Short mmCIF file of C-alpha atoms in Angstrom, two decimals:
data_model
loop_
_atom_site.label_atom_id
_atom_site.label_comp_id
_atom_site.label_asym_id
_atom_site.label_seq_id
_atom_site.Cartn_x
_atom_site.Cartn_y
_atom_site.Cartn_z
CA MET A 1 -21.46 0.98 -67.97
CA LEU A 2 -22.73 2.55 -64.76
CA THR A 3 -20.53 5.54 -63.99
CA GLY A 4 -19.80 6.88 -60.53
CA LYS A 5 -17.48 9.54 -59.19
CA HIS A 6 -14.60 7.22 -58.26
CA ILE A 7 -15.57 3.87 -59.78
CA ASP A 8 -17.53 2.38 -62.64
CA LEU A 9 -19.60 -0.78 -62.81
CA ARG A 10 -18.88 -2.50 -66.08
CA ALA A 11 -19.59 -5.76 -67.82
CA LEU A 12 -17.16 -8.62 -67.52
CA GLU A 13 -14.58 -8.69 -70.30
CA PRO A 14 -12.30 -11.50 -71.53
CA GLU A 15 -9.41 -9.50 -70.00
CA ASP A 16 -10.95 -10.11 -66.56
CA LEU A 17 -10.14 -13.83 -66.70
CA ASP A 18 -7.12 -13.67 -64.38
CA PHE A 19 -8.94 -11.44 -61.89
CA LEU A 20 -12.00 -13.71 -61.91
CA PHE A 21 -9.78 -16.79 -61.57
CA ALA A 22 -8.06 -15.26 -58.51
CA VAL A 23 -11.34 -14.25 -56.83
CA GLU A 24 -13.26 -17.46 -57.54
CA ASN A 25 -10.37 -19.62 -56.31
CA ASP A 26 -9.66 -17.67 -53.12
CA GLU A 27 -10.98 -19.85 -50.30
CA GLN A 28 -11.65 -16.86 -48.06
CA PHE A 29 -14.55 -15.93 -50.40
CA TRP A 30 -16.02 -19.41 -50.77
CA GLU A 31 -18.30 -19.05 -47.77
CA ILE A 32 -19.80 -15.88 -49.26
CA SER A 33 -20.28 -17.31 -52.73
CA GLY A 34 -21.30 -20.83 -51.75
CA THR A 35 -18.37 -22.24 -53.72
CA GLN A 36 -17.02 -25.63 -52.66
CA THR A 37 -14.46 -26.41 -55.35
CA PRO A 38 -11.92 -24.43 -57.39
CA PHE A 39 -12.76 -23.23 -60.90
CA SER A 40 -10.50 -23.85 -63.88
CA LYS A 41 -9.60 -21.06 -66.26
CA GLU A 42 -11.42 -22.98 -68.99
CA ILE A 43 -14.69 -23.03 -67.02
CA LEU A 44 -14.32 -19.32 -66.26
CA ARG A 45 -13.50 -18.60 -69.92
CA LYS A 46 -16.82 -20.25 -70.87
CA TYR A 47 -18.58 -18.24 -68.16
CA LEU A 48 -17.11 -15.01 -69.55
CA HIS A 49 -18.20 -16.02 -73.04
CA ASN A 50 -21.81 -16.25 -71.81
CA ALA A 51 -21.71 -13.28 -69.39
CA HIS A 52 -23.46 -11.07 -71.96
CA ARG A 53 -26.73 -13.00 -71.64
CA ASP A 54 -29.78 -10.97 -70.68
CA ILE A 55 -30.76 -10.68 -67.01
CA TYR A 56 -34.34 -11.58 -67.93
CA GLU A 57 -33.08 -14.86 -69.36
CA VAL A 58 -30.48 -15.95 -66.79
CA LYS A 59 -31.95 -14.15 -63.73
CA GLN A 60 -28.60 -12.72 -62.69
CA LEU A 61 -26.08 -10.03 -63.61
CA ARG A 62 -22.45 -9.80 -62.54
CA LEU A 63 -20.59 -6.51 -62.93
CA VAL A 64 -16.99 -5.57 -62.25
CA ILE A 65 -16.35 -2.78 -59.76
CA ALA A 66 -13.55 -0.95 -61.56
CA ARG A 67 -11.31 2.01 -60.98
CA LYS A 68 -11.68 4.79 -63.53
CA ASN A 69 -8.70 3.33 -65.42
CA GLY A 70 -10.62 0.03 -65.76
CA ASP A 71 -8.64 -2.00 -63.20
CA PRO A 72 -10.94 -4.35 -61.27
CA LEU A 73 -11.50 -3.83 -57.55
CA GLY A 74 -14.26 -6.35 -57.02
CA LEU A 75 -17.56 -7.75 -58.20
CA ILE A 76 -21.18 -6.87 -57.59
CA ASP A 77 -24.04 -9.17 -58.47
CA VAL A 78 -27.77 -9.09 -58.98
CA PHE A 79 -29.09 -12.62 -58.37
CA ASP A 80 -32.45 -14.33 -58.03
CA PHE A 81 -33.86 -11.65 -60.32
CA ASP A 82 -37.64 -11.98 -60.06
CA PRO A 83 -39.43 -9.53 -62.40
CA LYS A 84 -42.83 -11.00 -61.53
CA ASN A 85 -42.42 -9.94 -57.90
CA PHE A 86 -40.17 -6.95 -58.68
CA ARG A 87 -37.25 -8.07 -56.48
CA ALA A 88 -33.68 -9.32 -56.63
CA GLY A 89 -30.77 -10.13 -54.36
CA ILE A 90 -27.52 -8.17 -54.29
CA GLY A 91 -24.05 -9.41 -53.42
CA ILE A 92 -20.83 -7.42 -53.33
CA LEU A 93 -17.15 -8.20 -52.95
CA ILE A 94 -14.11 -5.91 -52.82
CA SER A 95 -11.35 -8.47 -53.32
CA ALA A 96 -8.23 -6.88 -51.80
CA SER A 97 -8.44 -5.91 -48.14
CA GLU A 98 -6.43 -2.73 -48.77
CA ASN A 99 -9.24 -1.48 -51.03
CA ARG A 100 -11.96 -1.96 -48.41
CA GLY A 101 -13.20 0.92 -46.28
CA LYS A 102 -12.39 3.49 -48.98
CA GLY A 103 -15.93 4.07 -50.24
CA TYR A 104 -15.73 1.83 -53.32
CA GLY A 105 -18.33 -0.59 -51.97
CA LYS A 106 -20.63 2.25 -50.94
CA GLU A 107 -20.49 3.85 -54.38
CA ALA A 108 -20.92 0.49 -56.14
CA LEU A 109 -23.93 -0.38 -54.00
CA GLN A 110 -25.52 3.02 -54.68
CA LEU A 111 -24.98 2.66 -58.43
CA LEU A 112 -26.41 -0.86 -58.49
CA CYS A 113 -29.45 0.02 -56.36
CA ASN A 114 -30.19 2.97 -58.64
CA TYR A 115 -29.89 0.66 -61.65
CA CYS A 116 -32.22 -1.90 -60.05
CA PHE A 117 -34.87 0.66 -59.15
CA ASP A 118 -34.61 2.95 -62.20
CA HIS A 119 -33.90 0.50 -65.04
CA LEU A 120 -35.15 -2.88 -63.84
CA ASN A 121 -38.15 -1.26 -62.11
CA LEU A 122 -37.69 -3.34 -58.99
CA HIS A 123 -39.70 -2.69 -55.86
CA GLN A 124 -37.10 -4.18 -53.54
CA VAL A 125 -33.58 -5.53 -53.30
CA TYR A 126 -32.21 -7.71 -50.55
CA ALA A 127 -28.90 -9.03 -49.26
CA ASN A 128 -27.86 -12.04 -47.20
CA VAL A 129 -24.95 -11.12 -44.93
CA SER A 130 -23.10 -13.31 -42.46
CA GLU A 131 -23.70 -12.18 -38.90
CA GLU A 132 -19.91 -12.18 -38.46
CA ASN A 133 -19.28 -9.82 -41.40
CA GLY A 134 -19.39 -6.47 -39.64
CA GLU A 135 -18.00 -4.52 -42.60
CA SER A 136 -20.73 -5.73 -44.96
CA ARG A 137 -23.45 -5.29 -42.38
CA LEU A 138 -22.37 -1.68 -41.87
CA LEU A 139 -22.20 -1.10 -45.63
CA PHE A 140 -25.79 -2.24 -46.19
CA GLU A 141 -27.14 -0.52 -43.06
CA ASN A 142 -25.49 2.78 -44.05
CA GLN A 143 -27.18 2.56 -47.46
CA GLY A 144 -30.63 2.32 -45.88
CA PHE A 145 -31.09 -1.45 -45.94
CA GLN A 146 -33.22 -2.67 -43.05
CA LYS A 147 -32.43 -5.79 -41.08
CA ILE A 148 -35.59 -7.84 -41.44
CA GLY A 149 -34.59 -11.21 -40.07
CA ILE A 150 -32.00 -13.74 -39.06
CA LYS A 151 -31.63 -17.09 -40.76
CA LYS A 152 -30.43 -19.22 -37.84
CA ASP A 153 -27.66 -21.73 -38.52
CA TRP A 154 -28.13 -21.04 -42.25
CA ASN A 155 -24.64 -21.74 -43.57
CA TYR A 156 -22.25 -24.46 -42.52
CA SER A 157 -18.58 -23.50 -42.76
CA LYS A 158 -15.41 -24.89 -41.22
CA GLY A 159 -17.26 -27.06 -38.74
CA ASN A 160 -19.75 -24.43 -37.56
CA PHE A 161 -23.23 -23.28 -38.44
CA LYS A 162 -23.46 -19.53 -39.04
CA ASN A 163 -26.34 -17.11 -38.88
CA ILE A 164 -27.21 -15.01 -41.93
CA ILE A 165 -28.87 -11.62 -41.61
CA LEU A 166 -31.43 -10.75 -44.25
CA TYR A 167 -31.42 -7.08 -45.28
CA GLN A 168 -34.01 -5.39 -47.48
CA LEU A 169 -34.31 -2.04 -49.24
CA LEU A 170 -37.62 -0.93 -50.70
CA ALA A 171 -37.68 1.42 -53.72
CA HIS A 172 -39.85 4.05 -52.03
CA VAL A 173 -37.42 4.21 -49.09
CA HIS A 174 -34.40 4.59 -51.37
#
């Protein structure tokens, strides 16, 4: 477990099934996650059963952003883990709108970046953020991520192409 002042980042547990089911089946998050169809509880149960697999094997890690009492607030992911090139992507989601803007995302992102640089020995982490997602853009920019490019018309959602901003944080800048 990665421990912060107000939140912890912890491994997924079987008890997180209902939370994961709610998040993965909420259409408002599908654009972010690239999901196109709902997930059954059985599929998510199998996912939870395999969530312990090593990041070096599966090239990703999903952690729960949890209150100190263990209640889930959201999810934070390391994806496209590339130890050869010392880099990985980061994605973050605070599920309930009333929990956004309270510093949970900031603390989670700090904890995960420290983990990536200190324990995975990464040189860089990056994030893909929708140009329309001002809250996420501000979160990454305030944590020192640099805007390094725009992927024009990268994602297609609800009849429109959307730009994605690529952010990057180098270990020596962190």
